[in-house]
Short mmCIF file of C-alpha atoms and ligand atoms in Angstrom, two decimals:
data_model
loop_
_atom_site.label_atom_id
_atom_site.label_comp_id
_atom_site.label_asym_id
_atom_site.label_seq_id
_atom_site.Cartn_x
_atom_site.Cartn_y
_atom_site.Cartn_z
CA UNK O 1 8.85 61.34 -8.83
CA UNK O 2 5.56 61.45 -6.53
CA UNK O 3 5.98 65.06 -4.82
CA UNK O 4 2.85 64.36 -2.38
CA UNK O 5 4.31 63.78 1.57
CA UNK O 6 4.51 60.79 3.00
CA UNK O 7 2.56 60.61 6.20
CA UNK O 8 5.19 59.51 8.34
CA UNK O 9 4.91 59.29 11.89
CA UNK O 10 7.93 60.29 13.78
CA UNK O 11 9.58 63.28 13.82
CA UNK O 12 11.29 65.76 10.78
CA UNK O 13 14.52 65.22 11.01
CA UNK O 14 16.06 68.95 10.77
CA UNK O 15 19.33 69.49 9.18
CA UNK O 16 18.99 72.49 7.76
CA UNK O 17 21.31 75.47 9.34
CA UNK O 18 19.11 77.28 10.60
CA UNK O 19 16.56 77.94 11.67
CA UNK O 20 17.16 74.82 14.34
CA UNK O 21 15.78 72.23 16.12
CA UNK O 22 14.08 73.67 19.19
CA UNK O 23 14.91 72.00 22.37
CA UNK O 24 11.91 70.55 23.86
CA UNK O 25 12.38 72.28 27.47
CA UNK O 26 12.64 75.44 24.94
CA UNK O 27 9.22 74.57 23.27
CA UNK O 28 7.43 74.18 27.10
CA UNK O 29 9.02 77.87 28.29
CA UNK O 30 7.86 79.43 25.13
CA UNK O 31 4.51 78.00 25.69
CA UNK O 32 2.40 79.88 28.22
CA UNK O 33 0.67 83.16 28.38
CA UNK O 34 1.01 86.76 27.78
CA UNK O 35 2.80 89.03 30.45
CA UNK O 36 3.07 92.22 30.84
CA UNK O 37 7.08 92.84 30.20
CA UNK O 38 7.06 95.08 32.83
CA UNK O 39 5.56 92.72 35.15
CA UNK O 40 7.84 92.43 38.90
CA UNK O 41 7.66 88.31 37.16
CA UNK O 42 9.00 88.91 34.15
CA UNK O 43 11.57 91.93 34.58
CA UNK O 44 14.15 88.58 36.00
CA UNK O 45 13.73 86.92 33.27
CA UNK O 46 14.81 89.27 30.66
CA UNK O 47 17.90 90.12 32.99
CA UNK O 48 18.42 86.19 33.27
CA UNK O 49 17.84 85.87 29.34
CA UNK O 50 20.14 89.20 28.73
CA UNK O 51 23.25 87.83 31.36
CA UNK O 52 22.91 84.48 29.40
CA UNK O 53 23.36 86.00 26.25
CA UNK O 54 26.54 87.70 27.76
CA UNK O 55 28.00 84.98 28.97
CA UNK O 56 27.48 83.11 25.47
CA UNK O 57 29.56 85.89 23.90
CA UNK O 58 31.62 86.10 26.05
CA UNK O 59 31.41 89.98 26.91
CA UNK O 60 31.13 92.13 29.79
CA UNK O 61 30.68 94.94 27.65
CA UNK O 62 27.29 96.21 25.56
CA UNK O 63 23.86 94.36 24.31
CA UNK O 64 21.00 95.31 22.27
CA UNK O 65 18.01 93.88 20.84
CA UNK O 66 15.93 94.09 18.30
CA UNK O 67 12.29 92.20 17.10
CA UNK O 68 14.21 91.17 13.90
CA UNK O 69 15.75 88.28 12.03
CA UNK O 70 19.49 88.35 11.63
CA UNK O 71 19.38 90.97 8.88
CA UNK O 72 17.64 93.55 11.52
CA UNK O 73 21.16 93.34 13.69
CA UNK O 74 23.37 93.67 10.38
CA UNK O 75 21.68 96.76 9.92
CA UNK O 76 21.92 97.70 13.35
CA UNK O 77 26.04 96.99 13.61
CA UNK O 78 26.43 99.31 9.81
CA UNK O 79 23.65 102.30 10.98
CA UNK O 80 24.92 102.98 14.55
CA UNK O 81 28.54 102.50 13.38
CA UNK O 82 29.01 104.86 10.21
CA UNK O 83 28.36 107.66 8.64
CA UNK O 84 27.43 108.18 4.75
CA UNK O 85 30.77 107.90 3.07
CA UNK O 86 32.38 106.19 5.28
CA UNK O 87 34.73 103.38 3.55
CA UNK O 88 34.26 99.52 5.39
CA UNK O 89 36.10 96.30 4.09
CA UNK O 90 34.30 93.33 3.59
CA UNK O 91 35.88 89.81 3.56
CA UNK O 92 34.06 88.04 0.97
CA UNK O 93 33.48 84.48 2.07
CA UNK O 94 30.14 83.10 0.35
CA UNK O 95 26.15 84.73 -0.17
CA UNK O 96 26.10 86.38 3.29
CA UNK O 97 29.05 88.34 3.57
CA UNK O 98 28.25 89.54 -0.40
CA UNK O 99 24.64 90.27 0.90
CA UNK O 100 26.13 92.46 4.52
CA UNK O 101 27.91 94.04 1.83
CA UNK O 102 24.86 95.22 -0.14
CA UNK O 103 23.19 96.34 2.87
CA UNK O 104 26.28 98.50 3.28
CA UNK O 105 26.24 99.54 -0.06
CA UNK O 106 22.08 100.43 0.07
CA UNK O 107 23.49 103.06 3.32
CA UNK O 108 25.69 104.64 1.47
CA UNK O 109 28.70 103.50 2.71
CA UNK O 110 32.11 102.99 0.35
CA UNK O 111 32.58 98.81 0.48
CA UNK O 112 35.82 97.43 0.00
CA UNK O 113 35.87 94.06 -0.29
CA UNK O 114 38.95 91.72 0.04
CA UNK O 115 38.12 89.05 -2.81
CA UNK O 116 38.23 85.10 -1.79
CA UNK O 117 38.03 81.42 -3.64
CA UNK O 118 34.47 80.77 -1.96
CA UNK O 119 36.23 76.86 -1.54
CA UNK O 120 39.26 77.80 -0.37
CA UNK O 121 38.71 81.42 1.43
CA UNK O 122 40.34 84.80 1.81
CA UNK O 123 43.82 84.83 2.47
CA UNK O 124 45.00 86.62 5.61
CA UNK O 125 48.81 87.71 4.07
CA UNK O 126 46.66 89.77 1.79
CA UNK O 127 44.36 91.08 4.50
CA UNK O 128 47.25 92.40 6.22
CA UNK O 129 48.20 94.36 2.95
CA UNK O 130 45.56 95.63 2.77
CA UNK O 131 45.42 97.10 6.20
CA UNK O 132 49.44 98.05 5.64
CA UNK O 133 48.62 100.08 2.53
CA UNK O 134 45.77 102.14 3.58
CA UNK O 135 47.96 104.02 5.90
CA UNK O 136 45.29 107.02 5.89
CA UNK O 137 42.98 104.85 7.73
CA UNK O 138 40.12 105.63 5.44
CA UNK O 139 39.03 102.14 6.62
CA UNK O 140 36.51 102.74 9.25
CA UNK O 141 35.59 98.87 9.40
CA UNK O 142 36.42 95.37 8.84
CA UNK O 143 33.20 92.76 8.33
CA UNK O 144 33.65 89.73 9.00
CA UNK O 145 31.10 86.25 8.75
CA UNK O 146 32.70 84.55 11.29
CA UNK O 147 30.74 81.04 9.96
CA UNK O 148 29.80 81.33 6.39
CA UNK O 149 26.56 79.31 6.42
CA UNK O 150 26.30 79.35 2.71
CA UNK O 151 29.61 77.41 2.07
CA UNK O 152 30.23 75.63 5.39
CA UNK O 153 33.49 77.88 6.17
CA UNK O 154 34.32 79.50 9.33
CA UNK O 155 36.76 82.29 9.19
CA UNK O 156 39.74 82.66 11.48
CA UNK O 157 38.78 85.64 13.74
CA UNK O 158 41.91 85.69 15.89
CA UNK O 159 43.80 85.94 12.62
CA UNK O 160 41.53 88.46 11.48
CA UNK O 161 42.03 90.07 14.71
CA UNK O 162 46.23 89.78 15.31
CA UNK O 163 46.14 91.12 11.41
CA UNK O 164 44.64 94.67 12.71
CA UNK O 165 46.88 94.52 15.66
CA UNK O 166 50.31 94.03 13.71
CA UNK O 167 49.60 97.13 11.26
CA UNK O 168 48.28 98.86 13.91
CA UNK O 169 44.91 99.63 11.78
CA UNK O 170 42.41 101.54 14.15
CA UNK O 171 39.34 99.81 12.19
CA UNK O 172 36.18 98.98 13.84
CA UNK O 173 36.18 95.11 13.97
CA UNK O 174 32.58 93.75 13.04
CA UNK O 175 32.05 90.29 13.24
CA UNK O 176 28.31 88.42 11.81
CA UNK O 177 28.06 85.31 14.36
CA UNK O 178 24.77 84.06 13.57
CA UNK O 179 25.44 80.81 12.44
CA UNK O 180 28.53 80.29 15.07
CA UNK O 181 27.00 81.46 18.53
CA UNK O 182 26.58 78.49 20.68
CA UNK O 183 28.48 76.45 18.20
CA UNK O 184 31.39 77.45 17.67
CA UNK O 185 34.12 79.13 19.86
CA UNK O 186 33.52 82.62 19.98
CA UNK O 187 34.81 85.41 22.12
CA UNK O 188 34.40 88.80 21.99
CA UNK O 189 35.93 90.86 24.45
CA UNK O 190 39.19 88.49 23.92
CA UNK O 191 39.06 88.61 20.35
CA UNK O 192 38.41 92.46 20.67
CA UNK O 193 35.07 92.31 18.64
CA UNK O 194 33.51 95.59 18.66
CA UNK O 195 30.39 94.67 17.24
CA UNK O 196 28.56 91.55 17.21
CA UNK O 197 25.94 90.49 14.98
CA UNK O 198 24.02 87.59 16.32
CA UNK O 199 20.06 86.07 16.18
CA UNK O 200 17.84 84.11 17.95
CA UNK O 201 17.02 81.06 15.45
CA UNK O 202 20.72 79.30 14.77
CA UNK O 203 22.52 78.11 17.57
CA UNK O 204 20.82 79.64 20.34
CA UNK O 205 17.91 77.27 19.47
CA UNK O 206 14.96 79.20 19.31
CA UNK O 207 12.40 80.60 16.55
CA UNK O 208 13.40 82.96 14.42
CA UNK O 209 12.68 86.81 15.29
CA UNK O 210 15.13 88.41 17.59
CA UNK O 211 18.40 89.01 16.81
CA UNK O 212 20.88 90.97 18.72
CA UNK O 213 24.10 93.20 18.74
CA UNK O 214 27.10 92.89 21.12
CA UNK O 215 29.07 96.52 21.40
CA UNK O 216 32.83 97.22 22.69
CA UNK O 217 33.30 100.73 24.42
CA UNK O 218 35.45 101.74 21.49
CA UNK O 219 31.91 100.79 19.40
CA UNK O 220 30.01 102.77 22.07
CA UNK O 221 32.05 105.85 21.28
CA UNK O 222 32.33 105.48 17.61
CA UNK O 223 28.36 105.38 18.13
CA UNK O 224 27.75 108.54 19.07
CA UNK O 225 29.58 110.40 15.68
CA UNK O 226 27.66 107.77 13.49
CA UNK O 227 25.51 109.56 11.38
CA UNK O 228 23.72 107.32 9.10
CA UNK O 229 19.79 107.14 9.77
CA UNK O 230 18.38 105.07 12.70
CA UNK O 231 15.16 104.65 14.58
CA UNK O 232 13.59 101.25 15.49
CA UNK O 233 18.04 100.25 15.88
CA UNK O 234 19.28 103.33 17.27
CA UNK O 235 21.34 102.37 20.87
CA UNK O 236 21.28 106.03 21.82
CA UNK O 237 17.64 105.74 22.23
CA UNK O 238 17.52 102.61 23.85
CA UNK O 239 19.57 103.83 26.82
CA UNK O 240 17.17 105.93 27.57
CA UNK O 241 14.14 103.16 27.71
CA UNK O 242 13.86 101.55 30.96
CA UNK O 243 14.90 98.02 29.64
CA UNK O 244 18.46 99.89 28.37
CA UNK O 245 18.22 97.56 25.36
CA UNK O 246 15.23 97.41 23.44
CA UNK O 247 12.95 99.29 21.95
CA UNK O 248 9.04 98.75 21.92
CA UNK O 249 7.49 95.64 22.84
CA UNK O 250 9.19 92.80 24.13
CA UNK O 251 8.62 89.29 22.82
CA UNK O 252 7.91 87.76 26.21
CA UNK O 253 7.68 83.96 25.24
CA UNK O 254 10.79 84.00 23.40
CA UNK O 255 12.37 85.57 26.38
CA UNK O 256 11.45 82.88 28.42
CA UNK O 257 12.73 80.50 25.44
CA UNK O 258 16.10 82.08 25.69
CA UNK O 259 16.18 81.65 29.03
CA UNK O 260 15.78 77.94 28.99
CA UNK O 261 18.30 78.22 26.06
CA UNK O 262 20.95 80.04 27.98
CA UNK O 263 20.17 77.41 31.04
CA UNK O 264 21.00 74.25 28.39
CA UNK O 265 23.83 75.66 26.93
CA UNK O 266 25.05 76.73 30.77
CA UNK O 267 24.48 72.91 31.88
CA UNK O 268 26.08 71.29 29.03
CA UNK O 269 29.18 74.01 29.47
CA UNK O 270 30.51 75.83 26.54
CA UNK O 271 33.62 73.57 25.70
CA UNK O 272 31.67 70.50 25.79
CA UNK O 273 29.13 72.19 23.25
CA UNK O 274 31.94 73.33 20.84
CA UNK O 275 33.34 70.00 21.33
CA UNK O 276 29.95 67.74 20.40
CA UNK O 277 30.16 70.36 17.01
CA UNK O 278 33.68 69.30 16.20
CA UNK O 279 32.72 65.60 16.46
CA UNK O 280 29.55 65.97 14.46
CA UNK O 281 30.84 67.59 12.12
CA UNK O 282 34.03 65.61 11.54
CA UNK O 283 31.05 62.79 10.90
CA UNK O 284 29.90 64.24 8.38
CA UNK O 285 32.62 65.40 6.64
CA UNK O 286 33.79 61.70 6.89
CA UNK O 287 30.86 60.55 5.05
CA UNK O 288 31.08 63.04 2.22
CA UNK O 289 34.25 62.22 1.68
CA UNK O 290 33.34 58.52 1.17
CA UNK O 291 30.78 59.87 -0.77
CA UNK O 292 32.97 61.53 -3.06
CA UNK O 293 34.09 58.38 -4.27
CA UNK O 294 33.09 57.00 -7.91
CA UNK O 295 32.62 61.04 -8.69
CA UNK O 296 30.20 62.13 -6.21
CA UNK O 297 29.75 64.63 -3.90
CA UNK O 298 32.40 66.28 -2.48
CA UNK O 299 32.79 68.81 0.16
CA UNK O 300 32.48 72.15 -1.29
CA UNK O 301 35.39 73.63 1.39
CA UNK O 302 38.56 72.47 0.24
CA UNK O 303 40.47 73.88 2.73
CA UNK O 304 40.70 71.84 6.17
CA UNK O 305 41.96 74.58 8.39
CA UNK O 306 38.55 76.22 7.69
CA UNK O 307 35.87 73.69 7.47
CA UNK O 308 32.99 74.82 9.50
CA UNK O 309 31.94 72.75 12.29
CA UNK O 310 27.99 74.27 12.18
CA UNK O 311 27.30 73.27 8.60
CA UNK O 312 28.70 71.51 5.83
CA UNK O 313 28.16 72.15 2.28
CA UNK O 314 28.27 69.63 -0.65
CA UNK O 315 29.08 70.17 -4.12
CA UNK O 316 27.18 67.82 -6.75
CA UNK O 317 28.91 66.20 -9.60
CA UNK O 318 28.67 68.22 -12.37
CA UNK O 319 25.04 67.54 -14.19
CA UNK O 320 23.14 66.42 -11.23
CA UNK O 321 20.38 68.68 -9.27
CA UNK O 322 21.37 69.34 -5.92
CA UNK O 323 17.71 69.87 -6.01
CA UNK O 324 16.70 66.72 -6.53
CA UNK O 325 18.30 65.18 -3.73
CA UNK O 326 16.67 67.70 -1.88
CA UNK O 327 13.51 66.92 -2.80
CA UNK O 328 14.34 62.83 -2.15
CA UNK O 329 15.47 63.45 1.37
CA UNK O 330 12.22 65.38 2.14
CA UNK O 331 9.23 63.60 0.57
CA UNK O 332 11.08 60.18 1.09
CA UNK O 333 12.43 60.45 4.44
CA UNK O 334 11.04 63.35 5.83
CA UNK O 335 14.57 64.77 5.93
CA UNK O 336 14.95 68.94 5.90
CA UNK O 337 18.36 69.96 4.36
CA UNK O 338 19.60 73.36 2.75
CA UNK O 339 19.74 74.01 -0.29
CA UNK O 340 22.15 76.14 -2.39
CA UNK O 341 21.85 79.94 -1.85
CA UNK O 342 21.95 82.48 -4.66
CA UNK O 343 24.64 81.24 -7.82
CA UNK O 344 25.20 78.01 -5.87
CA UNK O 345 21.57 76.87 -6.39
CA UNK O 346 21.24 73.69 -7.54
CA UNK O 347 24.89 73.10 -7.17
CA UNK O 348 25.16 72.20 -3.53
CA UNK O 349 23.10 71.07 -0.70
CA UNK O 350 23.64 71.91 3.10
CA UNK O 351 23.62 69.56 5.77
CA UNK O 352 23.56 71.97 8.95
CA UNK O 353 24.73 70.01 12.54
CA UNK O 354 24.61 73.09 14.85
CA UNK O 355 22.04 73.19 17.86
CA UNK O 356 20.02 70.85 19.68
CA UNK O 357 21.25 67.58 17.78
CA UNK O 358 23.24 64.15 18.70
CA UNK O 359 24.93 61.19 16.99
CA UNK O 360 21.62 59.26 16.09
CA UNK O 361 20.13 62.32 14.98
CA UNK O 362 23.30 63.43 12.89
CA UNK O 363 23.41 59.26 11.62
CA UNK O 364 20.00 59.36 11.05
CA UNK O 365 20.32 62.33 8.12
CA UNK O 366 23.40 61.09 6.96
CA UNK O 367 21.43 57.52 6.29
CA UNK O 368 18.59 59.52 4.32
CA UNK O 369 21.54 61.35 2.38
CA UNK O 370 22.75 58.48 1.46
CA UNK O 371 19.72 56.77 0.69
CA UNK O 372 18.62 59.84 -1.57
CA UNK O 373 21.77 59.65 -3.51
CA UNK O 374 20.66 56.38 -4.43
CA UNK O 375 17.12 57.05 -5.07
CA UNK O 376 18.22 60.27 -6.72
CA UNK O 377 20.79 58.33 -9.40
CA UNK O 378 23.67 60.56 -8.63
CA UNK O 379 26.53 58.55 -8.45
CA UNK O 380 29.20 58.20 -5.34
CA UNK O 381 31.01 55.92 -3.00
CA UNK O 382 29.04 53.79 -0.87
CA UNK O 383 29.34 53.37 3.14
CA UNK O 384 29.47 57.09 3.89
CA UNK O 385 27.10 56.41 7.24
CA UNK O 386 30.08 53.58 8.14
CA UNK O 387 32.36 55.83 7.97
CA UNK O 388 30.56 58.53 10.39
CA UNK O 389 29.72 55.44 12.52
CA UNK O 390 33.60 54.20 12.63
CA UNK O 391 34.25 57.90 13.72
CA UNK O 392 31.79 58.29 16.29
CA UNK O 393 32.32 55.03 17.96
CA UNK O 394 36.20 55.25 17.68
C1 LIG Z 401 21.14 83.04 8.83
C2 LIG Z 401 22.23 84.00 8.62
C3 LIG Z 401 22.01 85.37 8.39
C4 LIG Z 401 20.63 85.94 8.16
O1 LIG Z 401 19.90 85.94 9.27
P1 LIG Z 401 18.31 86.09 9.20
O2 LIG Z 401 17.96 85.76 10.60
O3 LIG Z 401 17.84 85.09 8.21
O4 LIG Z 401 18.00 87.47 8.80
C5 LIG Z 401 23.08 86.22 8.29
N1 LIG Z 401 24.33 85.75 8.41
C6 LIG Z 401 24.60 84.45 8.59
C7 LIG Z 401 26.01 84.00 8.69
C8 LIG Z 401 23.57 83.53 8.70
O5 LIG Z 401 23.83 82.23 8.88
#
């Protein structure tokens, strides 16, 4: 197969999970000069930016931010959380709950880690076992993905959450919501989340680089005994900067960026966005599962109460390159999709629906899916775009 790129005209069609497709009112507010971020013009918009992300997670309680990608806030949430020692449960749910749990592991912490069918995910009866059992509460925290991004699961926080509650466990409750935030329904003072993990490139629809942490006040007070080491993340210090938040400079465009950001996902209302994710992803669930026909590709989540509404991830019949498909989609069709992380490389691909996207956009990669599947030889059922169309017009 040719692997030079056809010079298409028209636009990449982005269905990857993340990093997103950037909204182009987002593109014009990140586009303009440098400011001073202590500048009487721009000190509103970081407060406008900051409320916005508040609202989004639904807190009245703690934020701070960091110049990082998502992995900057994960070590954040362990650092100013924990000291050396200290025992945390992870839920294991797919490549980025194993990798928070390496992090953890790198600190010095004790991991736990409640083991789960990656297709079918971790069961909650034996969550609350575990809690039950360790009746010296030696567990100091329970990590959570809320969206696995590398299997297309979301996890059931409220579960998670009424699981603590019945055994009366005293854990911290940490919950990684990059890949759900302005997807998926989230809420963290309800849920009692008392630390967030969330970043700027997913479903808040901006470049990559700044990711953030939302804090309870029972977070805020297990802060200040944390002893594991901190600078560049540490909250005590940030209090006493004048932004209350952040440390160093500020990255002034994508402030602006997440203000417009904030403003679309305002005007389109919460609900309604969660809503739009549902029925784009129920689209393309419906055309994988036509696709599965004839032996093809299935989805990898085999357990409906859980399939994620941000991404979906699709498990190749057994002797054909995920990889190649991939590569089809892209050079063919100038279609971007994920690929498999870590030991599901080659094994699945990712078709990511969260952010700035709509039915002709969703169609559009489902058609090039489809179309690559063909191209690609991998057998399955034909009329998996039907199907999503049937849906979507029903
Ligand atoms: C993308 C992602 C991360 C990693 O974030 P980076 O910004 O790439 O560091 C962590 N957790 C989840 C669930 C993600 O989707």
């Amino acid at each position: 197969m040719s692997t030079t790129i056809q010079k298409v005209r028209g636009r990449q069609f982005f269905a990857n999970p993340g990093p997103t497709n950037i909204p182009d009112s987002v593109l014009r507010a990140l586009d303009r000069p440098s400011i001073d971020f202590n500048d009487p013009e721009f000190v509103p918009v970081y407060d406008e930016a900051f409320a916005g992300v508040k609202r989004v997670l639904q807190t009245s309680q703690h934020v701070f931010m960091y110049n990082a990608s998502g992995h900057g806030a994960w070590e954040a949430s362990l650092t100013n959380l924990l000291s050396p020692g200290d025992t945390i449960l992870v839920i294991e749910s797919g490549y980025f709950s194993v990798e928070w749990a390496a992090m953890a592991r790198s600190h010095g912490l004790d991991v736990q880690v409640l083991q789960a069918d990656w297709r079918h995910g971790a069961d909650m009866a034996a969550l609350r076992t575990m809690l039950a059992a360790d009746t010296a509460h030696a567990i100091r925290a329970v990590c959570v993905v809320h969206n696995e991004t590398a299997t297309g699961m979301m996890l059931p926080l409220p579960e998670i959450r009424a699981a603590l509650d019945a055994t009366g466990h005293p854990a911290l409750f940490l919950v990684d919501t990059i890949s759900s935030l302005g997807s998926l329904d989230f809420r963290m003072d309800e849920w009692k989340i008392d630390c967030v993990v969330g970043g700027s490139q997913k479903g808040l629809m901006l470049p990559t680089g700044l990711s953030f942490t939302g804090v309870s006040d029972k977070g805020m007070a297990a802060h200040q005994d944390a002893k594991l080491k901190r600078f560049y993340f540490d909250w005590t210090m940030m209090g006493k900067r004048a932004q209350k938040s952040f440390i160093g400079t500020i990255p002034v465009n994508i402030f602006y960026g997440l203000r417009e950001s904030v403003r679309l996902l305002d005007e389109e209302g919460l609900p309604n966005v969660f809503a739009r994710h549902t029925r784009l992803a129920e689209a393309t669930r419906r055309a994988v599962q036509v696709w599965a026909g004839n032996n093809g590709p299935r989805l990898y989540c085999t357990n409906p109460s859980r399939y994620s509404d941000s991404v979906t991830a699709i498990l190749m019949p057994e002797g054909y390159d995920a990889e190649a498909v991939r590569r089809v989609a892209r050079m063919r069709f100038n279609v971007s999709l994920g690929g498999g992380l870590g030991v599901l490389g080659g094994k699945i691909f990712r078709i990511g629906h969260l952010g700035d996207l709509n039915e002709p956009m969703v169609l559009g990669a489902l058609s090039a899916v489809e179309m690559a599947l063909r191209i690609a030889g991998v057998p399955h059922g034909r009329g998996g775009v039907d199907a999503a169309m049937d849906f979507l017009a029903g």
